[in-house]
């Protein structure tokens, strides 16, 4: 069993709370290619199923380390077989995140058989999405943003549904004249989703090379990734704002700051050093961390008077609010960029809220840090939604900061290397029970008198 301990009791409590939230969402489940009920990880305590993007993000963040069997079961449960071809199921636009998760899982577990299987899934899924959603004219993929299944993530034109649906998937059927003519029909190109395809190509190529098979296909995937990287920088980078735009379509552009997209650009190496510095300088961080999209769309920017006479600002459910899984990606991007202060801000605010609430919730208010679901359309009105409880990807984001931020873990071919970092307020930390091949190891991290961090791998 993996455990974390350091000389900051608040962080220790937050780590335990996160583990509790994750493990509370392990339940028997059967779907997809999972032929019988096995323990899988649900999206949260308010969900009775996994979701594909949640499954992928949770696997990448922590579950592949905390419980590889649960990660594998859950990944199998979101696959589908269509016309004899196995591919990733679920909401279509960002399901390629599964490929990235499969590569991470295989690096951690050295599961060679699953790697061969995952290559087949990757091939079929990428081929499907290239046929249905790739736009050869600009070299990008159509589709909403990673995580953005609610219309509160999008400009006003995407709220144009006769029945006032809250989900973006309903938009094409309600807008036949402006829908994309191929694929599902949502015409936008989103930063985070195109970056997910970029990394999925590289993950597919890496799995092919490690499996010592499909070398020709590995090269093709690398070439597609390189071309997509160029198109992302060409079409999304905005010199005026000093960061990548959020999305665009045939009608216009939205230059808002998308936390997951900006994080992916840094983490995946699409942003060079100069662009990374500009992104950090030009991205708003609220008192409670980075908002998932900033600013909130104007239709949600409302104020109300509370019973005690105070005023509360409102934000969109998917714009302006704080989603911890996005905080986790941004924190790791700051860690990669060498911005310790940026990492510490997200790490500490998440820990403080978790200890206060005894859980990692789905969404928070950017000004007050209260658990807050944000505003979104439903049945011809904009209303306040709930924030779900014990959200798995919120808790795994915190553990991702421990594994990949503090310890700086890197798995490769049954070996582990570390690049330690200790946030301000922590001077020593230990992670025990880390799986490496058939063994487990511990990592001890200390800060010396000069302030430098050192790590020792034991076992």
Tab-separated table of C-alpha atoms in Angstrom:
chain	number	residue	atom	x	y	z
A	1	UNK	CA	0.000	0.000	0.000
A	2	UNK	CA	1.327	3.414	-1.012
A	3	UNK	CA	1.592	6.018	1.758
A	4	UNK	CA	2.940	9.538	2.106
A	5	UNK	CA	4.290	11.281	5.186
A	6	UNK	CA	6.007	14.621	5.643
A	7	UNK	CA	6.735	17.162	8.376
A	8	UNK	CA	3.613	19.199	7.561
A	9	UNK	CA	0.577	17.684	9.260
A	10	UNK	CA	-1.950	19.520	7.093
A	11	UNK	CA	-0.440	17.921	3.972
A	12	UNK	CA	-0.434	14.490	5.618
A	13	UNK	CA	-4.127	14.849	6.423
A	14	UNK	CA	-4.939	16.016	2.902
A	15	UNK	CA	-3.093	13.036	1.416
A	16	UNK	CA	-5.049	10.641	3.651
A	17	UNK	CA	-8.330	12.324	2.773
A	18	UNK	CA	-7.475	12.011	-0.919
A	19	UNK	CA	-6.732	8.306	-0.526
A	20	UNK	CA	-10.026	7.863	1.275
A	21	UNK	CA	-11.929	9.619	-1.502
A	22	UNK	CA	-10.237	7.514	-4.177
A	23	UNK	CA	-10.793	4.206	-2.388
A	24	UNK	CA	-14.417	5.070	-1.572
A	25	UNK	CA	-15.007	5.129	-5.321
A	26	UNK	CA	-13.717	1.575	-5.907
A	27	UNK	CA	-16.846	-0.505	-6.520
A	28	UNK	CA	-17.759	-3.616	-8.550
A	29	UNK	CA	-18.692	-2.673	-12.121
A	30	UNK	CA	-19.086	-4.330	-15.493
A	31	UNK	CA	-19.315	-2.751	-18.935
A	32	UNK	CA	-17.412	-2.505	-22.198
A	33	UNK	CA	-14.787	-5.214	-22.582
A	34	UNK	CA	-14.943	-6.086	-18.900
A	35	UNK	CA	-16.957	-9.312	-19.123
A	36	UNK	CA	-17.745	-9.688	-15.433
A	37	UNK	CA	-18.031	-7.388	-12.452
A	38	UNK	CA	-14.665	-6.348	-11.104
A	39	UNK	CA	-13.492	-3.486	-8.938
A	40	UNK	CA	-13.330	-0.270	-10.967
A	41	UNK	CA	-12.971	3.363	-9.957
A	42	UNK	CA	-16.029	5.551	-10.419
A	43	UNK	CA	-15.873	9.225	-11.349
A	44	UNK	CA	-16.996	10.193	-7.844
A	45	UNK	CA	-19.256	9.285	-4.965
A	46	UNK	CA	-22.241	10.727	-6.891
A	47	UNK	CA	-21.582	8.509	-9.928
A	48	UNK	CA	-22.307	4.829	-10.506
A	49	UNK	CA	-20.138	4.544	-13.626
A	50	UNK	CA	-16.669	5.519	-14.756
A	51	UNK	CA	-16.378	8.140	-17.493
A	52	UNK	CA	-13.757	7.704	-20.194
A	53	UNK	CA	-11.922	10.985	-19.608
A	54	UNK	CA	-12.099	10.543	-15.831
A	55	UNK	CA	-10.762	7.011	-16.187
A	56	UNK	CA	-7.838	8.201	-18.269
A	57	UNK	CA	-7.000	11.155	-16.033
A	58	UNK	CA	-7.290	9.096	-12.852
A	59	UNK	CA	-5.054	6.385	-14.324
A	60	UNK	CA	-2.415	8.915	-15.345
A	61	UNK	CA	-2.621	10.851	-12.088
A	62	UNK	CA	-2.423	8.075	-9.527
A	63	UNK	CA	-4.553	4.949	-9.878
A	64	UNK	CA	-2.029	3.080	-12.026
A	65	UNK	CA	0.380	3.410	-9.091
A	66	UNK	CA	-2.091	3.036	-6.233
A	67	UNK	CA	-3.868	-0.011	-7.649
A	68	UNK	CA	-2.862	-1.199	-11.119
A	69	UNK	CA	-5.563	-3.862	-11.253
A	70	UNK	CA	-8.309	-1.329	-10.620
A	71	UNK	CA	-6.812	0.943	-13.284
A	72	UNK	CA	-6.758	-1.881	-15.822
A	73	UNK	CA	-10.300	-3.008	-15.019
A	74	UNK	CA	-11.607	0.518	-15.405
A	75	UNK	CA	-9.776	1.090	-18.681
A	76	UNK	CA	-11.288	-2.114	-20.084
A	77	UNK	CA	-14.764	-1.062	-18.956
A	78	UNK	CA	-14.813	2.034	-21.193
A	79	UNK	CA	-13.854	0.220	-24.404
A	80	UNK	CA	-16.301	-0.856	-27.098
A	81	UNK	CA	-16.298	-3.311	-29.993
A	82	UNK	CA	-17.852	-2.032	-33.221
A	83	UNK	CA	-17.854	-4.108	-36.406
A	84	UNK	CA	-15.185	-6.328	-34.931
A	85	UNK	CA	-12.878	-3.419	-34.040
A	86	UNK	CA	-12.032	-2.560	-30.447
A	87	UNK	CA	-11.758	1.136	-29.732
A	88	UNK	CA	-12.261	3.646	-26.938
A	89	UNK	CA	-15.890	4.447	-26.105
A	90	UNK	CA	-17.494	7.356	-24.324
A	91	UNK	CA	-17.818	10.989	-25.338
A	92	UNK	CA	-15.964	11.228	-28.591
A	93	UNK	CA	-13.821	14.337	-28.631
A	94	UNK	CA	-11.257	13.658	-25.891
A	95	UNK	CA	-11.463	9.875	-25.609
A	96	UNK	CA	-7.914	9.630	-26.993
A	97	UNK	CA	-6.820	10.465	-23.439
A	98	UNK	CA	-7.267	6.708	-22.891
A	99	UNK	CA	-4.229	6.086	-25.104
A	100	UNK	CA	-2.072	8.354	-22.955
A	101	UNK	CA	-3.286	6.521	-19.858
A	102	UNK	CA	-2.541	3.122	-21.394
A	103	UNK	CA	1.048	4.148	-22.062
A	104	UNK	CA	1.450	5.399	-18.476
A	105	UNK	CA	-0.105	2.193	-17.083
A	106	UNK	CA	2.230	0.013	-19.153
A	107	UNK	CA	5.303	1.987	-18.108
A	108	UNK	CA	4.393	1.497	-14.455
A	109	UNK	CA	3.363	-2.157	-14.642
A	110	UNK	CA	5.544	-3.482	-17.495
A	111	UNK	CA	2.404	-5.256	-18.744
A	112	UNK	CA	3.651	-6.262	-22.205
A	113	UNK	CA	0.438	-8.050	-23.194
A	114	UNK	CA	-1.706	-5.039	-22.374
A	115	UNK	CA	0.672	-2.819	-24.351
A	116	UNK	CA	0.106	-4.928	-27.471
A	117	UNK	CA	-3.639	-4.791	-26.872
A	118	UNK	CA	-3.548	-1.024	-26.229
A	119	UNK	CA	-1.733	-0.498	-29.529
A	120	UNK	CA	-4.643	-2.148	-31.334
A	121	UNK	CA	-7.109	0.060	-29.485
A	122	UNK	CA	-5.039	3.161	-30.240
A	123	UNK	CA	-4.804	2.327	-33.936
A	124	UNK	CA	-8.546	1.791	-34.319
A	125	UNK	CA	-9.471	4.843	-32.240
A	126	UNK	CA	-7.091	7.267	-33.941
A	127	UNK	CA	-8.160	6.006	-37.360
A	128	UNK	CA	-11.796	6.561	-36.439
A	129	UNK	CA	-11.214	10.102	-35.193
A	130	UNK	CA	-9.011	11.033	-38.151
A	131	UNK	CA	-11.839	9.977	-40.459
A	132	UNK	CA	-14.623	11.685	-38.508
A	133	UNK	CA	-13.127	14.807	-36.891
A	134	UNK	CA	-9.814	15.714	-38.536
A	135	UNK	CA	-9.935	18.824	-40.709
A	136	UNK	CA	-7.275	18.549	-43.403
A	137	UNK	CA	-7.675	22.240	-44.250
A	138	UNK	CA	-6.066	23.475	-41.039
A	139	UNK	CA	-4.603	20.191	-39.765
A	140	UNK	CA	-6.590	20.214	-36.503
A	141	UNK	CA	-9.286	18.112	-34.857
A	142	UNK	CA	-12.811	19.353	-34.289
A	143	UNK	CA	-14.488	18.869	-30.935
A	144	UNK	CA	-15.144	20.494	-27.553
A	145	UNK	CA	-12.541	21.011	-24.859
A	146	UNK	CA	-11.226	18.292	-22.563
A	147	UNK	CA	-13.682	18.056	-19.631
A	148	UNK	CA	-16.089	20.513	-21.303
A	149	UNK	CA	-19.291	18.516	-21.762
A	150	UNK	CA	-21.425	21.341	-20.321
A	151	UNK	CA	-22.326	24.441	-22.328
A	152	UNK	CA	-21.085	26.677	-19.517
A	153	UNK	CA	-17.651	26.012	-21.012
A	154	UNK	CA	-18.485	27.800	-24.269
A	155	UNK	CA	-19.385	31.133	-25.887
A	156	UNK	CA	-22.994	32.194	-26.256
A	157	UNK	CA	-23.592	30.645	-29.675
A	158	UNK	CA	-23.201	27.172	-28.184
A	159	UNK	CA	-26.132	27.764	-25.845
A	160	UNK	CA	-28.437	27.971	-28.857
A	161	UNK	CA	-30.612	24.938	-28.218
A	162	UNK	CA	-34.397	25.125	-28.517
A	163	UNK	CA	-34.978	23.016	-25.418
A	164	UNK	CA	-32.216	24.730	-23.446
A	165	UNK	CA	-30.124	21.622	-22.954
A	166	UNK	CA	-27.105	21.894	-20.672
A	167	UNK	CA	-24.861	19.506	-22.627
A	168	UNK	CA	-22.772	20.403	-25.653
A	169	UNK	CA	-23.658	17.102	-27.343
A	170	UNK	CA	-27.187	18.377	-28.031
A	171	UNK	CA	-25.986	21.396	-30.011
A	172	UNK	CA	-25.573	19.891	-33.534
A	173	UNK	CA	-29.098	18.484	-33.730
A	174	UNK	CA	-30.510	21.866	-32.722
A	175	UNK	CA	-28.317	23.817	-35.171
A	176	UNK	CA	-28.385	21.906	-38.473
A	177	UNK	CA	-27.457	24.918	-40.602
A	178	UNK	CA	-24.215	25.707	-38.784
A	179	UNK	CA	-23.084	22.282	-37.656
A	180	UNK	CA	-19.958	20.740	-39.174
A	181	UNK	CA	-20.842	18.682	-42.224
A	182	UNK	CA	-18.720	15.699	-41.202
A	183	UNK	CA	-18.319	13.827	-37.952
A	184	UNK	CA	-20.496	14.568	-34.944
A	185	UNK	CA	-21.080	18.136	-36.039
A	186	UNK	CA	-19.566	20.375	-33.359
A	187	UNK	CA	-17.396	22.736	-35.435
A	188	UNK	CA	-15.094	24.207	-32.806
A	189	UNK	CA	-11.390	23.392	-32.505
A	190	UNK	CA	-10.282	23.460	-28.846
A	191	UNK	CA	-6.743	23.854	-27.540
A	192	UNK	CA	-6.795	21.086	-24.929
A	193	UNK	CA	-8.349	18.516	-27.233
A	194	UNK	CA	-5.833	19.056	-30.013
A	195	UNK	CA	-3.050	18.755	-27.457
A	196	UNK	CA	-4.607	15.501	-26.251
A	197	UNK	CA	-4.406	14.154	-29.822
A	198	UNK	CA	-0.798	15.291	-30.053
A	199	UNK	CA	0.171	13.413	-26.913
A	200	UNK	CA	-1.925	10.396	-27.925
A	201	UNK	CA	0.069	10.112	-31.150
A	202	UNK	CA	3.320	10.213	-29.178
A	203	UNK	CA	2.016	7.701	-26.634
A	204	UNK	CA	1.014	5.343	-29.450
A	205	UNK	CA	4.450	5.676	-31.018
A	206	UNK	CA	6.147	5.068	-27.670
A	207	UNK	CA	4.098	1.912	-27.035
A	208	UNK	CA	4.908	0.616	-30.514
A	209	UNK	CA	8.629	1.173	-29.979
A	210	UNK	CA	8.613	-0.428	-26.535
A	211	UNK	CA	6.680	-3.394	-27.881
A	212	UNK	CA	9.231	-3.704	-30.685
A	213	UNK	CA	6.387	-3.919	-33.163
A	214	UNK	CA	4.760	-1.643	-35.674
A	215	UNK	CA	7.936	0.396	-36.107
A	216	UNK	CA	6.713	1.821	-39.381
A	217	UNK	CA	3.465	2.898	-37.754
A	218	UNK	CA	5.401	4.402	-34.844
A	219	UNK	CA	7.206	6.656	-37.297
A	220	UNK	CA	3.936	7.673	-38.939
A	221	UNK	CA	2.445	8.562	-35.557
A	222	UNK	CA	5.522	10.642	-34.707
A	223	UNK	CA	5.196	12.502	-37.999
A	224	UNK	CA	1.501	13.170	-37.366
A	225	UNK	CA	2.336	14.451	-33.889
A	226	UNK	CA	4.989	16.774	-35.287
A	227	UNK	CA	2.603	18.160	-37.887
A	228	UNK	CA	-0.122	18.660	-35.283
A	229	UNK	CA	2.307	20.456	-32.973
A	230	UNK	CA	3.104	22.897	-35.773
A	231	UNK	CA	-0.578	23.494	-36.516
A	232	UNK	CA	-1.368	24.072	-32.830
A	233	UNK	CA	1.339	26.712	-32.588
A	234	UNK	CA	0.234	28.259	-35.855
A	235	UNK	CA	-3.498	28.459	-35.170
A	236	UNK	CA	-3.772	28.838	-31.388
A	237	UNK	CA	-0.826	30.987	-30.303
A	238	UNK	CA	-1.829	34.609	-29.720
A	239	UNK	CA	0.976	37.159	-29.590
A	240	UNK	CA	-1.325	39.854	-28.215
A	241	UNK	CA	-2.418	37.886	-25.147
A	242	UNK	CA	0.882	36.056	-24.736
A	243	UNK	CA	-0.763	32.650	-24.500
A	244	UNK	CA	-2.708	30.138	-26.575
A	245	UNK	CA	-6.338	30.907	-27.454
A	246	UNK	CA	-8.988	28.640	-25.994
A	247	UNK	CA	-10.928	27.732	-29.147
A	248	UNK	CA	-12.118	28.896	-32.552
A	249	UNK	CA	-14.604	27.959	-35.245
A	250	UNK	CA	-15.785	29.379	-38.572
A	251	UNK	CA	-17.589	32.191	-36.754
A	252	UNK	CA	-14.891	33.491	-34.442
A	253	UNK	CA	-12.305	32.947	-31.761
A	254	UNK	CA	-12.299	32.838	-27.965
A	255	UNK	CA	-9.024	34.010	-26.446
A	256	UNK	CA	-9.900	33.058	-22.863
A	257	UNK	CA	-7.327	31.196	-20.767
A	258	UNK	CA	-8.056	27.455	-20.655
A	259	UNK	CA	-6.198	25.931	-17.704
A	260	UNK	CA	-6.027	22.369	-19.040
A	261	UNK	CA	-4.993	23.452	-22.532
A	262	UNK	CA	-2.268	25.798	-21.268
A	263	UNK	CA	-1.059	23.103	-18.869
A	264	UNK	CA	-0.931	20.481	-21.610
A	265	UNK	CA	0.998	22.846	-23.881
A	266	UNK	CA	3.730	23.114	-21.242
A	267	UNK	CA	3.628	19.518	-20.007
A	268	UNK	CA	3.696	18.018	-23.499
A	269	UNK	CA	6.466	20.302	-24.742
A	270	UNK	CA	4.405	22.087	-27.401
A	271	UNK	CA	5.175	25.461	-25.819
A	272	UNK	CA	8.875	26.337	-25.997
A	273	UNK	CA	10.654	28.120	-23.164
A	274	UNK	CA	9.701	31.589	-24.389
A	275	UNK	CA	6.034	30.704	-24.803
A	276	UNK	CA	6.032	29.000	-21.404
A	277	UNK	CA	7.318	32.168	-19.730
A	278	UNK	CA	4.669	34.235	-21.505
A	279	UNK	CA	1.895	31.823	-20.498
A	280	UNK	CA	2.920	32.037	-16.845
A	281	UNK	CA	3.096	35.845	-16.974
A	282	UNK	CA	-0.282	36.218	-18.701
A	283	UNK	CA	-2.497	33.647	-16.987
A	284	UNK	CA	-4.784	34.770	-14.174
A	285	UNK	CA	-4.582	32.870	-10.888
A	286	UNK	CA	-7.515	33.449	-8.534
A	287	UNK	CA	-7.243	33.473	-4.724
A	288	UNK	CA	-8.153	29.758	-4.838
A	289	UNK	CA	-5.927	28.709	-7.734
A	290	UNK	CA	-6.206	28.648	-11.499
A	291	UNK	CA	-9.774	28.826	-12.878
A	292	UNK	CA	-10.620	26.144	-15.409
A	293	UNK	CA	-11.471	28.847	-17.974
A	294	UNK	CA	-10.978	32.568	-17.376
A	295	UNK	CA	-12.876	34.788	-17.407
A	296	UNK	CA	-16.354	33.372	-16.904
A	297	UNK	CA	-18.660	34.009	-19.851
A	298	UNK	CA	-20.650	37.198	-19.294
A	299	UNK	CA	-24.018	35.429	-19.063
A	300	UNK	CA	-22.872	33.926	-15.755
A	301	UNK	CA	-21.332	37.043	-14.237
A	302	UNK	CA	-24.040	37.817	-11.730
A	303	UNK	CA	-24.146	38.878	-8.079
A	304	UNK	CA	-26.572	38.008	-5.297
A	305	UNK	CA	-27.168	39.222	-1.772
A	306	UNK	CA	-26.781	36.453	0.790
A	307	UNK	CA	-28.931	36.184	3.965
A	308	UNK	CA	-26.196	37.813	6.023
A	309	UNK	CA	-26.210	40.845	3.728
A	310	UNK	CA	-22.918	40.052	1.996
A	311	UNK	CA	-22.591	39.893	-1.766
A	312	UNK	CA	-21.473	36.837	-3.730
A	313	UNK	CA	-20.239	36.862	-7.291
A	314	UNK	CA	-21.346	34.034	-9.537
A	315	UNK	CA	-19.393	32.199	-12.219
A	316	UNK	CA	-20.096	29.568	-14.852
A	317	UNK	CA	-20.097	25.916	-13.951
A	318	UNK	CA	-17.367	25.386	-16.560
A	319	UNK	CA	-15.919	28.914	-16.711
A	320	UNK	CA	-14.505	30.985	-13.885
A	321	UNK	CA	-14.708	28.183	-11.335
A	322	UNK	CA	-11.955	26.068	-9.791
A	323	UNK	CA	-11.775	22.412	-10.852
A	324	UNK	CA	-9.041	20.592	-8.880
A	325	UNK	CA	-8.069	18.245	-11.705
A	326	UNK	CA	-7.200	21.321	-13.778
A	327	UNK	CA	-5.279	22.715	-10.805
A	328	UNK	CA	-3.292	19.488	-10.738
A	329	UNK	CA	-2.276	19.769	-14.387
A	330	UNK	CA	-1.307	23.415	-13.949
A	331	UNK	CA	0.728	22.619	-10.839
A	332	UNK	CA	2.685	19.939	-12.702
A	333	UNK	CA	3.200	22.328	-15.604
A	334	UNK	CA	4.603	24.888	-13.163
A	335	UNK	CA	6.847	22.211	-11.694
A	336	UNK	CA	8.181	21.390	-15.165
A	337	UNK	CA	8.687	25.091	-15.871
A	338	UNK	CA	10.688	25.532	-12.663
A	339	UNK	CA	8.045	27.791	-11.128
A	340	UNK	CA	7.978	26.529	-7.561
A	341	UNK	CA	5.677	29.295	-6.369
A	342	UNK	CA	3.112	28.337	-8.991
A	343	UNK	CA	3.223	24.695	-7.911
A	344	UNK	CA	2.984	25.576	-4.225
A	345	UNK	CA	-0.081	27.797	-4.742
A	346	UNK	CA	-2.177	25.013	-6.254
A	347	UNK	CA	-0.862	22.332	-3.903
A	348	UNK	CA	-1.479	24.276	-0.715
A	349	UNK	CA	-4.894	25.666	-1.637
A	350	UNK	CA	-6.108	22.164	-2.513
A	351	UNK	CA	-4.769	20.774	0.758
A	352	UNK	CA	-6.340	23.540	2.852
A	353	UNK	CA	-9.772	23.050	1.301
A	354	UNK	CA	-9.614	19.262	1.670
A	355	UNK	CA	-8.747	19.465	5.362
A	356	UNK	CA	-11.480	22.057	5.903
A	357	UNK	CA	-14.152	20.001	4.099
A	358	UNK	CA	-12.801	16.497	4.784
A	359	UNK	CA	-13.110	15.738	1.074
A	360	UNK	CA	-11.958	16.723	-2.408
A	361	UNK	CA	-15.056	18.141	-4.083
A	362	UNK	CA	-15.709	18.583	-7.801
A	363	UNK	CA	-15.802	22.394	-8.096
A	364	UNK	CA	-15.044	25.452	-5.939
A	365	UNK	CA	-15.722	29.180	-5.961
A	366	UNK	CA	-12.633	31.095	-7.188
A	367	UNK	CA	-12.942	33.929	-4.665
A	368	UNK	CA	-14.102	32.214	-1.482
A	369	UNK	CA	-12.996	28.608	-1.948
A	370	UNK	CA	-16.445	27.347	-0.944
A	371	UNK	CA	-17.769	24.193	-2.570
A	372	UNK	CA	-19.735	25.707	-5.423
A	373	UNK	CA	-21.293	24.208	-8.583
A	374	UNK	CA	-21.495	27.348	-10.704
A	375	UNK	CA	-24.205	28.576	-13.068
A	376	UNK	CA	-25.378	26.789	-16.196
A	377	UNK	CA	-28.459	26.704	-18.440
A	378	UNK	CA	-31.196	24.144	-17.891
A	379	UNK	CA	-34.812	24.203	-19.061
A	380	UNK	CA	-34.812	27.800	-20.286
A	381	UNK	CA	-33.121	29.351	-17.298
A	382	UNK	CA	-29.639	29.805	-15.881
A	383	UNK	CA	-29.534	28.156	-12.490
A	384	UNK	CA	-27.038	27.271	-9.762
A	385	UNK	CA	-25.829	23.675	-10.033
A	386	UNK	CA	-24.442	21.397	-7.338
A	387	UNK	CA	-20.799	20.480	-6.934
A	388	UNK	CA	-20.386	16.702	-6.691
A	389	UNK	CA	-18.729	15.181	-3.621
A	390	UNK	CA	-15.547	13.122	-3.287
A	391	UNK	CA	-14.676	13.581	-6.947
A	392	UNK	CA	-12.029	11.051	-7.901
A	393	UNK	CA	-10.012	13.168	-10.305
A	394	UNK	CA	-9.824	15.928	-7.701
A	395	UNK	CA	-8.266	13.487	-5.225
A	396	UNK	CA	-5.970	11.849	-7.790
A	397	UNK	CA	-4.791	15.307	-8.860
A	398	UNK	CA	-3.483	15.837	-5.333
A	399	UNK	CA	-1.630	12.523	-5.450
A	400	UNK	CA	-0.284	13.373	-8.899
A	401	UNK	CA	1.315	16.428	-7.284
A	402	UNK	CA	2.927	14.116	-4.738
A	403	UNK	CA	4.101	11.486	-7.219
A	404	UNK	CA	5.171	13.685	-10.107
A	405	UNK	CA	5.619	17.061	-8.440
A	406	UNK	CA	7.248	16.387	-5.079
A	407	UNK	CA	8.983	13.088	-5.875
A	408	UNK	CA	9.367	13.797	-9.597
A	409	UNK	CA	8.834	10.122	-10.383
A	410	UNK	CA	9.534	8.790	-13.861
A	411	UNK	CA	8.834	5.167	-14.749
A	412	UNK	CA	10.550	3.493	-17.693
A	413	UNK	CA	10.878	-0.192	-18.534
A	414	UNK	CA	10.610	-1.425	-14.972
A	415	UNK	CA	12.875	1.229	-13.486
A	416	UNK	CA	12.174	4.390	-11.544
A	417	UNK	CA	14.046	7.689	-11.385
A	418	UNK	CA	13.223	10.700	-9.210
A	419	UNK	CA	13.680	14.464	-9.392
A	420	UNK	CA	12.682	15.765	-5.955
A	421	UNK	CA	11.106	19.060	-4.982
A	422	UNK	CA	9.748	20.186	-1.630
A	423	UNK	CA	7.163	22.994	-1.464
A	424	UNK	CA	7.644	25.809	1.009
A	425	UNK	CA	6.541	24.554	4.421
A	426	UNK	CA	7.836	21.014	3.894
A	427	UNK	CA	11.439	20.039	4.672
A	428	UNK	CA	11.272	16.256	4.502
A	429	UNK	CA	8.915	13.693	2.993
A	430	UNK	CA	8.697	9.945	2.490
A	431	UNK	CA	6.656	7.875	0.038
A	432	UNK	CA	6.488	4.157	0.826
A	433	UNK	CA	5.117	1.165	-1.052
A	434	UNK	CA	5.758	2.423	-4.577
A	435	UNK	CA	5.506	-0.433	-7.103
A	436	UNK	CA	8.516	-0.958	-9.349
A	437	UNK	CA	8.299	-4.168	-11.351
A	438	UNK	CA	7.709	-7.014	-8.928
A	439	UNK	CA	9.059	-5.023	-5.973
A	440	UNK	CA	8.150	-1.969	-3.940
A	441	UNK	CA	10.434	0.896	-3.000
A	442	UNK	CA	10.417	3.917	-0.714
A	443	UNK	CA	11.572	7.436	-1.550
A	444	UNK	CA	12.990	9.701	1.141
A	445	UNK	CA	13.288	13.390	0.286
A	446	UNK	CA	15.104	15.950	2.405
A	447	UNK	CA	16.082	19.597	2.130
A	448	UNK	CA	19.633	20.426	3.148
A	449	UNK	CA	20.896	23.634	4.740
A	450	UNK	CA	21.415	25.259	1.349
A	451	UNK	CA	17.777	24.626	0.442
A	452	UNK	CA	18.559	21.947	-2.134
A	453	UNK	CA	16.355	18.842	-2.228
A	454	UNK	CA	17.856	15.359	-2.248
A	455	UNK	CA	16.149	11.992	-2.650
A	456	UNK	CA	17.095	8.444	-1.818
A	457	UNK	CA	15.335	5.427	-3.320
A	458	UNK	CA	15.306	2.493	-0.887
A	459	UNK	CA	14.368	-1.086	-1.735
